[in-house]
Short mmCIF file of C-alpha atoms and ligand atoms in Angstrom, two decimals:
data_model
loop_
_atom_site.label_atom_id
_atom_site.label_comp_id
_atom_site.label_asym_id
_atom_site.label_seq_id
_atom_site.Cartn_x
_atom_site.Cartn_y
_atom_site.Cartn_z
CA MET A 1 -12.32 -15.51 -14.80
CA THR A 2 -9.03 -15.95 -13.38
CA LEU A 3 -6.63 -13.07 -13.88
CA GLY A 4 -3.20 -14.09 -14.99
CA ALA A 5 -1.33 -17.17 -14.31
CA ALA A 6 1.13 -17.58 -11.19
CA CYS A 7 4.22 -15.58 -11.98
CA ASP A 8 5.98 -16.17 -15.19
CA ALA A 9 9.64 -17.16 -15.47
CA PRO A 10 12.21 -15.28 -13.63
CA LEU A 11 14.40 -12.73 -15.71
CA SER A 12 17.43 -10.45 -15.04
CA PHE A 13 17.82 -7.00 -15.98
CA SER A 14 21.17 -5.59 -17.28
CA PRO A 15 22.70 -3.16 -14.96
CA ALA A 16 24.23 -1.15 -17.77
CA GLU A 17 20.95 -0.95 -19.48
CA ILE A 18 19.41 0.64 -16.27
CA ALA A 19 22.25 2.99 -15.92
CA ALA A 20 21.89 4.28 -19.35
CA HIS A 21 17.87 4.57 -19.27
CA HIS A 22 16.29 7.96 -19.42
CA MET A 23 13.53 7.54 -16.76
CA LEU A 24 10.08 8.22 -17.89
CA GLU A 25 11.11 9.40 -21.30
CA GLY A 26 8.25 9.13 -23.58
CA ALA A 27 5.69 8.75 -20.69
CA PRO A 28 2.20 10.05 -21.87
CA ARG A 29 0.88 13.33 -20.86
CA GLY A 30 -0.88 12.89 -17.43
CA PHE A 31 1.26 10.11 -16.18
CA PHE A 32 1.43 10.60 -12.42
CA LEU A 33 4.59 10.61 -10.47
CA GLY A 34 4.57 11.19 -6.78
CA ALA A 35 4.94 9.70 -3.30
CA ALA A 36 2.63 7.83 -0.74
CA THR A 37 2.13 7.73 2.87
CA SER A 38 -0.55 6.75 5.44
CA ALA A 39 -2.52 9.03 8.07
CA TYR A 40 -1.50 7.13 11.14
CA GLN A 41 2.08 6.49 10.07
CA ILE A 42 2.83 10.19 9.72
CA GLU A 43 0.26 12.27 11.51
CA GLY A 44 0.73 11.70 15.22
CA GLY A 45 -1.96 12.50 17.84
CA ALA A 46 -4.49 9.73 16.55
CA ARG A 47 -5.93 7.23 18.77
CA THR A 48 -6.72 3.93 16.90
CA ASP A 49 -6.61 0.05 17.74
CA TRP A 50 -2.93 0.44 17.08
CA THR A 51 -2.69 2.96 19.96
CA ALA A 52 -3.68 0.00 22.53
CA TRP A 53 -1.46 -2.63 20.43
CA GLU A 54 1.59 -0.57 20.74
CA THR A 55 1.57 -0.90 24.52
CA GLY A 56 1.35 -4.57 24.46
CA ARG A 57 3.80 -7.34 24.61
CA TYR A 58 4.14 -10.92 23.35
CA PRO A 59 3.88 -13.76 26.23
CA ASP A 60 7.86 -14.01 26.06
CA GLY A 61 7.96 -10.34 27.04
CA THR A 62 8.85 -8.76 23.63
CA PRO A 63 7.16 -5.54 22.80
CA HIS A 64 4.61 -5.57 19.83
CA VAL A 65 6.48 -2.85 18.32
CA ALA A 66 10.39 -2.83 17.88
CA GLY A 67 11.95 -0.72 20.73
CA GLY A 68 8.54 -0.23 22.45
CA ALA A 69 8.16 2.64 19.98
CA ASN A 70 4.55 4.18 19.27
CA ALA A 71 2.92 6.61 16.77
CA ALA A 72 1.98 9.13 19.33
CA ARG A 73 3.91 11.97 17.46
CA ALA A 74 5.40 9.99 14.49
CA GLY A 75 6.09 12.62 11.70
CA ASP A 76 3.67 15.26 13.35
CA SER A 77 2.37 15.70 9.81
CA TRP A 78 -0.94 16.76 11.41
CA ASN A 79 0.83 20.13 12.40
CA LEU A 80 3.82 19.79 9.83
CA TRP A 81 1.97 19.00 6.69
CA ARG A 82 2.92 22.20 4.85
CA ASP A 83 6.70 20.79 5.11
CA ASP A 84 5.39 17.77 3.37
CA VAL A 85 3.88 19.75 0.63
CA ALA A 86 7.11 21.86 0.40
CA ALA A 87 8.87 18.26 -0.10
CA LEU A 88 6.51 17.31 -3.00
CA GLY A 89 7.28 20.55 -4.52
CA GLN A 90 11.01 19.80 -4.22
CA LEU A 91 10.56 16.44 -5.80
CA GLY A 92 8.69 17.73 -8.79
CA ALA A 93 5.85 15.36 -7.78
CA ASN A 94 2.46 15.71 -9.25
CA MET A 95 0.51 13.44 -7.10
CA TYR A 96 0.46 12.65 -3.31
CA ARG A 97 -1.24 9.75 -1.94
CA LEU A 98 -2.13 10.30 1.53
CA GLY A 99 -4.63 9.06 4.10
CA VAL A 100 -7.46 10.36 6.01
CA GLU A 101 -7.86 8.69 9.78
CA TRP A 102 -11.07 7.20 10.29
CA SER A 103 -10.83 7.33 14.04
CA ARG A 104 -10.15 11.25 13.80
CA LEU A 105 -13.07 12.04 11.50
CA GLU A 106 -15.64 9.52 13.30
CA PRO A 107 -14.29 9.25 16.99
CA SER A 108 -17.62 7.55 17.93
CA GLU A 109 -20.12 5.72 15.80
CA GLY A 110 -21.98 8.31 13.72
CA ALA A 111 -20.16 11.32 14.91
CA TRP A 112 -18.28 13.66 12.57
CA ASP A 113 -15.54 16.00 13.69
CA ALA A 114 -15.94 18.98 11.70
CA ALA A 115 -12.64 20.68 12.74
CA ALA A 116 -10.72 17.40 11.63
CA ALA A 117 -12.65 17.55 8.28
CA ALA A 118 -11.75 21.24 7.79
CA HIS A 119 -8.10 20.55 8.49
CA TYR A 120 -7.98 17.87 5.81
CA ARG A 121 -9.63 20.16 3.39
CA GLU A 122 -7.13 22.70 3.95
CA MET A 123 -4.26 20.09 3.10
CA PHE A 124 -6.23 18.86 -0.11
CA ALA A 125 -6.69 22.49 -1.21
CA ALA A 126 -2.92 23.32 -0.53
CA LEU A 127 -1.97 20.29 -2.65
CA ARG A 128 -4.14 21.26 -5.58
CA ALA A 129 -2.88 24.93 -5.37
CA ALA A 130 0.62 23.29 -5.65
CA HIS A 131 -0.61 21.39 -8.76
CA VAL A 132 -0.26 18.20 -6.77
CA GLU A 133 -3.16 15.70 -7.33
CA PRO A 134 -4.10 14.18 -3.97
CA MET A 135 -4.97 10.45 -4.02
CA VAL A 136 -6.69 9.76 -0.65
CA THR A 137 -6.74 6.28 1.28
CA LEU A 138 -9.66 5.81 3.36
CA TYR A 139 -8.55 2.64 5.27
CA HIS A 140 -4.80 1.90 5.87
CA PHE A 141 -4.37 -0.71 8.62
CA THR A 142 -6.12 1.37 11.43
CA LEU A 143 -9.60 1.15 13.07
CA PRO A 144 -11.25 3.51 15.48
CA PRO A 145 -11.23 2.10 18.96
CA TRP A 146 -15.13 1.82 18.84
CA VAL A 147 -14.97 -0.41 15.83
CA ALA A 148 -12.21 -2.54 17.49
CA ALA A 149 -14.26 -2.81 20.70
CA ARG A 150 -16.96 -4.62 18.43
CA GLY A 151 -14.46 -7.06 17.21
CA GLY A 152 -12.80 -5.11 14.52
CA TRP A 153 -12.84 -6.89 11.17
CA ASP A 154 -14.46 -9.91 12.88
CA TRP A 155 -17.46 -7.76 13.66
CA PRO A 156 -19.95 -8.29 10.72
CA GLY A 157 -21.12 -4.67 10.78
CA ALA A 158 -17.39 -3.42 10.03
CA PRO A 159 -17.78 -3.36 5.99
CA ALA A 160 -20.99 -1.21 6.29
CA ALA A 161 -19.64 1.04 9.02
CA LEU A 162 -16.55 1.74 6.82
CA ALA A 163 -18.69 2.04 3.82
CA ALA A 164 -20.74 4.82 5.77
CA PHE A 165 -17.46 6.50 6.56
CA ALA A 166 -16.38 6.43 2.81
CA GLY A 167 -19.73 8.01 1.89
CA ARG A 168 -19.26 10.77 4.32
CA ALA A 169 -15.63 11.34 3.42
CA GLY A 170 -16.81 11.30 -0.35
CA ALA A 171 -19.38 14.22 0.54
CA ALA A 172 -16.95 16.17 2.49
CA PHE A 173 -13.88 16.14 0.26
CA GLY A 174 -15.30 15.25 -3.14
CA ASP A 175 -14.91 18.63 -4.39
CA LEU A 176 -11.13 18.46 -3.83
CA VAL A 177 -10.60 14.90 -4.31
CA ASP A 178 -11.22 12.51 -7.32
CA TRP A 179 -8.72 9.68 -6.59
CA TRP A 180 -9.76 7.43 -3.84
CA ILE A 181 -8.27 4.16 -2.61
CA THR A 182 -10.76 2.24 -0.62
CA LEU A 183 -8.50 -0.15 1.27
CA ASN A 184 -4.89 -0.56 1.64
CA GLU A 185 -3.37 -4.11 1.19
CA PRO A 186 -6.12 -6.27 2.66
CA ASN A 187 -3.95 -9.22 2.15
CA VAL A 188 -1.17 -7.87 4.23
CA TYR A 189 -3.46 -7.05 7.13
CA VAL A 190 -4.95 -10.58 7.12
CA ALA A 191 -1.44 -12.16 6.76
CA LYS A 192 -0.15 -9.98 9.67
CA GLY A 193 -3.10 -9.91 11.85
CA TYR A 194 -4.78 -13.22 11.27
CA LEU A 195 -2.15 -15.64 10.42
CA ALA A 196 1.46 -14.31 11.83
CA GLY A 197 -0.29 -12.77 14.94
CA GLN A 198 2.08 -9.59 14.70
CA TRP A 199 -0.71 -6.96 14.24
CA PRO A 200 -4.03 -6.53 15.79
CA PRO A 201 -5.93 -8.62 16.41
CA GLY A 202 -2.67 -10.68 16.96
CA VAL A 203 -4.22 -14.11 16.09
CA SER A 204 -2.99 -16.96 14.04
CA ASP A 205 -6.28 -18.48 12.86
CA PRO A 206 -6.55 -19.59 9.22
CA ALA A 207 -10.38 -19.71 9.25
CA ARG A 208 -10.79 -16.29 10.83
CA ALA A 209 -8.23 -15.04 8.19
CA VAL A 210 -10.46 -16.25 5.30
CA ARG A 211 -13.29 -14.66 6.93
CA ALA A 212 -11.57 -11.44 7.37
CA LEU A 213 -10.52 -11.32 3.77
CA ALA A 214 -14.11 -11.87 2.83
CA ALA A 215 -15.06 -8.93 5.03
CA PHE A 216 -12.57 -6.73 3.14
CA GLU A 217 -13.76 -7.68 -0.02
CA ARG A 218 -17.44 -6.71 0.93
CA ALA A 219 -16.10 -3.45 2.40
CA HIS A 220 -14.37 -2.79 -0.94
CA GLY A 221 -17.79 -3.14 -2.63
CA LEU A 222 -19.78 -1.22 -0.34
CA MET A 223 -17.12 1.73 0.13
CA ALA A 224 -17.09 2.02 -3.83
CA GLU A 225 -20.86 2.34 -4.09
CA ALA A 226 -20.80 4.88 -1.38
CA LEU A 227 -18.31 7.11 -2.84
CA ARG A 228 -20.01 7.06 -6.14
CA ALA A 229 -23.31 8.06 -4.46
CA ASN A 230 -21.73 10.92 -2.55
CA ASP A 231 -18.90 12.27 -4.70
CA ARG A 232 -20.17 13.62 -7.64
CA ARG A 233 -18.02 16.42 -8.14
CA ASP A 234 -15.20 16.39 -10.49
CA ALA A 235 -12.44 18.18 -8.85
CA ASP A 236 -9.95 18.57 -11.85
CA GLY A 237 -12.50 18.85 -14.42
CA ASP A 238 -11.45 15.71 -16.70
CA GLY A 239 -14.94 14.39 -16.55
CA HIS A 240 -14.53 11.96 -13.77
CA ALA A 241 -15.80 12.74 -10.27
CA THR A 242 -14.45 9.41 -8.85
CA ARG A 243 -11.53 7.30 -9.76
CA ILE A 244 -11.70 4.37 -7.45
CA GLY A 245 -8.91 2.00 -6.85
CA ILE A 246 -7.67 -0.50 -4.05
CA ALA A 247 -3.91 -0.55 -3.12
CA HIS A 248 -3.07 -4.29 -3.44
CA ASN A 249 0.18 -5.57 -2.17
CA VAL A 250 1.62 -7.90 -4.86
CA ARG A 251 4.68 -10.19 -4.28
CA VAL A 252 6.48 -12.57 -6.57
CA PHE A 253 6.41 -16.12 -5.12
CA ASP A 254 9.10 -18.23 -7.04
CA PRO A 255 9.49 -21.87 -5.80
CA ARG A 256 12.75 -22.26 -4.07
CA SER A 257 13.79 -25.42 -6.02
CA TRP A 258 12.54 -27.82 -8.72
CA ASN A 259 10.68 -29.70 -6.06
CA PRO A 260 7.12 -29.96 -7.01
CA ILE A 261 6.05 -29.33 -3.12
CA ASP A 262 7.87 -25.88 -3.31
CA HIS A 263 5.85 -25.26 -6.56
CA VAL A 264 2.56 -26.24 -4.94
CA ALA A 265 3.34 -24.02 -1.86
CA ALA A 266 4.20 -21.04 -4.18
CA ASN A 267 0.86 -21.48 -5.88
CA VAL A 268 -1.27 -21.69 -2.96
CA ALA A 269 0.69 -18.55 -1.41
CA ASP A 270 0.19 -16.72 -4.87
CA ASP A 271 -3.61 -17.65 -4.95
CA PHE A 272 -4.44 -16.51 -1.41
CA TYR A 273 -2.05 -13.49 -1.48
CA ASN A 274 -2.02 -11.97 -5.00
CA GLN A 275 -5.03 -13.38 -6.74
CA GLN A 276 -8.36 -14.00 -4.60
CA LEU A 277 -9.17 -10.35 -3.95
CA LEU A 278 -8.76 -9.44 -7.66
CA ASP A 279 -10.80 -12.35 -8.78
CA ALA A 280 -13.48 -11.47 -6.41
CA VAL A 281 -13.77 -7.94 -7.89
CA ALA A 282 -13.61 -9.20 -11.22
CA ARG A 283 -16.15 -11.73 -10.85
CA GLY A 284 -18.57 -9.64 -8.46
CA ARG A 285 -18.24 -12.49 -5.91
CA VAL A 286 -16.85 -12.60 -2.44
CA HIS A 287 -14.22 -15.22 -2.64
CA ALA A 288 -11.74 -16.34 0.02
CA LYS A 289 -10.21 -19.65 0.64
CA LEU A 290 -7.26 -21.31 2.37
CA PRO A 291 -6.85 -25.03 2.03
CA ARG A 292 -7.83 -27.19 4.73
CA ALA A 293 -9.30 -24.17 6.60
CA LEU A 294 -12.43 -22.58 4.95
CA GLU A 295 -13.77 -21.35 1.65
CA ILE A 296 -16.27 -18.52 1.24
CA ASP A 297 -17.72 -17.85 -2.20
CA GLU A 298 -20.98 -15.90 -2.74
CA PRO A 299 -22.39 -13.31 -5.12
CA PHE A 300 -21.70 -9.76 -3.97
CA PRO A 301 -23.10 -7.55 -6.80
CA ALA A 302 -21.53 -4.39 -5.24
CA LEU A 303 -18.17 -5.47 -6.32
CA THR A 304 -19.05 -5.40 -9.88
CA GLY A 305 -17.69 -2.22 -11.50
CA SER A 306 -16.08 -1.15 -8.25
CA LEU A 307 -12.62 -0.51 -9.62
CA ASP A 308 -11.58 2.18 -11.93
CA PHE A 309 -7.95 1.37 -11.55
CA LEU A 310 -5.89 -1.36 -9.99
CA GLY A 311 -3.25 -0.08 -7.53
CA LEU A 312 -0.17 -2.24 -7.07
CA ASN A 313 2.04 -2.02 -4.01
CA TYR A 314 5.38 -3.87 -4.85
CA TYR A 315 8.30 -4.33 -2.76
CA THR A 316 9.99 -7.72 -3.05
CA ARG A 317 9.86 -11.46 -3.99
CA GLU A 318 9.72 -14.50 -1.79
CA LEU A 319 11.35 -17.74 -2.41
CA THR A 320 8.76 -20.28 -1.37
CA VAL A 321 9.47 -23.68 0.24
CA GLY A 322 6.81 -26.06 0.98
CA HIS A 323 6.73 -29.16 3.32
CA LEU A 324 4.53 -32.41 3.04
CA PHE A 325 4.24 -32.76 6.75
CA GLY A 326 4.15 -30.79 9.88
CA ALA A 327 2.45 -27.64 11.10
CA LYS A 328 4.15 -25.25 8.64
CA ARG A 329 3.50 -26.42 5.22
CA TYR A 330 4.63 -23.14 3.79
CA GLU A 331 7.84 -21.32 4.61
CA PRO A 332 8.93 -17.98 2.98
CA THR A 333 12.64 -17.62 2.16
CA THR A 334 14.84 -15.01 0.65
CA ALA A 335 17.17 -15.41 -2.38
CA PRO A 336 20.66 -15.99 -1.26
CA ASP A 337 23.46 -13.70 -2.56
CA ARG A 338 21.11 -10.98 -3.64
CA PRO A 339 20.82 -7.37 -2.43
CA THR A 340 18.39 -6.74 0.46
CA SER A 341 16.90 -3.76 2.20
CA ASP A 342 17.46 -2.99 5.89
CA MET A 343 14.42 -5.23 6.59
CA GLY A 344 15.84 -8.31 4.78
CA TRP A 345 13.57 -7.83 1.81
CA GLU A 346 15.26 -8.80 -1.65
CA ILE A 347 15.73 -5.82 -3.74
CA TYR A 348 14.13 -7.29 -6.98
CA PRO A 349 13.03 -4.81 -9.68
CA GLU A 350 12.49 -7.49 -12.05
CA GLY A 351 9.48 -8.57 -9.80
CA LEU A 352 7.74 -5.27 -10.56
CA TYR A 353 8.26 -5.76 -14.38
CA ARG A 354 6.82 -9.22 -14.15
CA LEU A 355 3.72 -8.31 -12.04
CA LEU A 356 2.83 -5.35 -14.39
CA LYS A 357 3.00 -7.68 -17.37
CA ARG A 358 0.98 -10.29 -15.47
CA TYR A 359 -1.67 -7.86 -14.44
CA SER A 360 -1.76 -6.17 -17.93
CA SER A 361 -4.44 -8.80 -18.80
CA SER A 362 -6.66 -7.47 -15.87
CA PRO A 363 -9.62 -5.40 -16.77
CA TRP A 364 -8.22 -2.24 -15.19
CA PRO A 365 -5.35 0.38 -15.89
CA LEU A 366 -2.49 -0.20 -13.51
CA PHE A 367 -0.99 2.18 -10.92
CA VAL A 368 2.00 1.58 -8.87
CA THR A 369 0.58 3.01 -5.72
CA GLU A 370 3.57 1.93 -3.47
CA ASN A 371 7.24 0.83 -4.04
CA GLY A 372 10.20 1.68 -1.75
CA VAL A 373 13.18 0.37 0.25
CA ALA A 374 14.06 0.42 3.75
CA ASP A 375 17.44 2.12 3.72
CA ALA A 376 18.49 4.07 6.74
CA ARG A 377 21.89 5.11 5.08
CA GLY A 378 19.98 6.43 1.96
CA ASP A 379 22.66 5.08 -0.33
CA ARG A 380 20.78 2.24 -2.06
CA ARG A 381 17.55 4.19 -2.68
CA PRO A 382 18.76 6.09 -5.73
CA ASP A 383 19.62 2.75 -7.63
CA PHE A 384 16.39 1.20 -6.33
CA LEU A 385 14.12 4.06 -7.72
CA ARG A 386 16.01 3.99 -11.17
CA ALA A 387 15.70 0.34 -11.55
CA HIS A 388 12.21 0.27 -10.45
CA ILE A 389 11.04 3.09 -12.77
CA TYR A 390 13.19 1.38 -15.49
CA ALA A 391 10.79 -1.54 -14.88
CA VAL A 392 7.74 0.53 -15.21
CA ASP A 393 8.92 2.18 -18.44
CA ARG A 394 9.98 -1.38 -19.92
CA ALA A 395 6.35 -2.76 -19.32
CA ARG A 396 4.76 0.57 -20.60
CA ARG A 397 6.80 0.34 -23.66
CA GLU A 398 5.65 -3.15 -24.26
CA GLY A 399 2.08 -1.79 -24.20
CA VAL A 400 1.12 -2.41 -20.41
CA ASN A 401 -1.33 0.45 -19.42
CA VAL A 402 0.40 1.77 -16.13
CA ILE A 403 -0.70 5.29 -15.49
CA GLY A 404 1.43 6.21 -12.38
CA TYR A 405 4.35 5.56 -9.91
CA LEU A 406 4.25 6.52 -6.42
CA HIS A 407 7.33 5.94 -4.05
CA TRP A 408 6.78 4.88 -0.62
CA SER A 409 7.37 7.12 1.38
CA LEU A 410 7.55 10.80 1.17
CA ILE A 411 9.11 10.95 4.51
CA ASP A 412 10.33 8.44 7.30
CA ASN A 413 7.50 7.33 9.41
CA PHE A 414 6.19 4.81 11.75
CA GLU A 415 6.62 1.54 10.10
CA TRP A 416 4.16 -0.56 12.07
CA SER A 417 5.74 -3.33 14.20
CA HIS A 418 9.15 -2.11 13.02
CA GLY A 419 8.67 1.16 14.69
CA TYR A 420 11.23 3.56 13.54
CA GLU A 421 13.73 0.83 12.51
CA GLY A 422 12.23 0.78 8.67
CA ARG A 423 13.26 4.03 7.09
CA PHE A 424 11.60 4.50 3.68
CA GLY A 425 11.56 8.15 3.43
CA LEU A 426 12.78 10.18 0.40
CA PHE A 427 13.26 12.77 3.18
CA THR A 428 14.63 11.40 6.49
CA ILE A 429 13.64 12.57 9.95
CA ASP A 430 15.95 12.19 12.91
CA PHE A 431 13.17 11.19 15.25
CA ALA A 432 15.53 10.57 18.07
CA HIS A 433 17.41 13.94 18.18
CA ASP A 434 15.62 16.48 16.17
CA PRO A 435 12.47 17.78 17.99
CA ALA A 436 11.65 19.94 15.02
CA LEU A 437 11.35 16.74 12.87
CA THR A 438 13.03 18.34 9.96
CA ARG A 439 12.52 16.54 6.70
CA ARG A 440 15.99 16.20 5.19
CA PRO A 441 16.46 15.16 1.56
CA THR A 442 18.20 11.79 0.92
CA PRO A 443 20.13 11.27 -2.15
CA ALA A 444 17.20 9.79 -3.98
CA VAL A 445 15.67 13.15 -4.24
CA GLU A 446 17.92 14.18 -6.92
CA THR A 447 17.04 10.76 -8.66
CA PHE A 448 13.32 11.58 -8.43
CA ARG A 449 13.89 15.01 -9.83
CA GLU A 450 15.54 13.58 -12.72
CA ALA A 451 12.48 11.41 -13.46
CA ALA A 452 10.03 14.37 -12.72
CA ARG A 453 12.03 16.37 -15.30
CA ALA A 454 10.91 14.03 -18.03
CA LEU A 455 7.37 14.77 -17.24
CA GLY A 456 7.87 18.63 -17.39
CA THR A 457 8.45 18.92 -13.79
CA PRO A 458 9.71 20.38 -11.38
CA ARG A 459 8.38 23.46 -12.62
C1 FCB B 501 3.21 -1.49 2.92
C2 FCB B 501 2.15 -0.59 3.70
C3 FCB B 501 2.82 0.61 4.10
C4 FCB B 501 4.27 0.52 4.55
C5 FCB B 501 5.20 -0.23 3.52
C6 FCB B 501 6.70 -0.35 3.97
O1 FCB B 501 3.05 -2.94 2.97
O2 FCB B 501 1.23 -0.19 2.68
O3 FCB B 501 2.13 1.08 5.21
O4 FCB B 501 4.30 -0.12 5.90
O5 FCB B 501 4.62 -1.29 3.25
#
């Protein structure tokens, strides 16, 4: 089965309709509204493969991370997590997607840091006490140094090692956590680390990229099995001990012109980026392929039944240009004359609606597990939020089974190779001048509260 066709025709929302829209009005009881972060981007104090990467430079001398920044302290959420819980309360959020850091809990192979586990348990319990359901991500782009030393995602043992960690996390936190994300955005990691060479391991090698995507698929299947075997405790009493999802980055690829070469390039990008991982899960087969590089296709029964919901991380659209000759057959471009974020990503709420409609034919309930905008001034985020919740509502009203929306991010954080230049927080932090790292509300907090009120929160 192939899920959905390539993206449907472009459409345009009416700004007047968005302005008049009552966000989340009529959303079902139990709809989740919250914010997301990842462990490494906010905690500080963790040692991962990124810690070494951050100190490196490209052959031309430019640092791997903008401004030579690092995540040594980041938002210091390891210590300041109570401020994050307070921020969620201010938003009226009923869910928080956060990560646990593999390298912290398993600093060497087979070890388990009981103090770190107790610390996470305290956070999860505090969230539950504040009526905020935790959704926990087990892998969000970072590997413990001992895994990296064996070759990271190129190490054939990586999927099993991550699954063993997932099992331990399930056993350690299962009484407090029902909602799990096995992997965050394997496609982004593969594209950045194995095609663009901008993240560890910093290579540009299509065949290795295909093998890495296949390794991620195996990891997801094994992690889901390990979670189900080790977390049999239903934290919220709704009859489900585990709700397992994957946070899959989806992007609209529209061909830049009528030229058939652009269409072909858009379809190839869409297939590799959006589709293959989901087809693998739906078919119970590891499947990854890049034309003229490599194809892997083999049965993998652990994938069958591994997903309870499909998490979609949506940010932007790309206008794809294809080239018949030359080394670069595929070129991503941005639509001219369209609003963009600080990072140059087109602001395109219609894309979220289009993708929700497209994946409504998938076998899983949909969950927007990330959506946000780099906006250091904070003046575009309120409209961004309103327009994207409108997209969710419109899809929902047309019968799409979307069960939650999480905004990236709760707080400003370490934005990978962009360092502290990409500001996604609903709450901003002045990393350069405020040693207390105070979480200060941006104007979008008020917009978020407006949406939360439709759900009966803020309390
Ligand atoms: C997503 C990542 C997240 C963050 C946002 C801006 O692709 O999951 O860690 O970097 O983009």
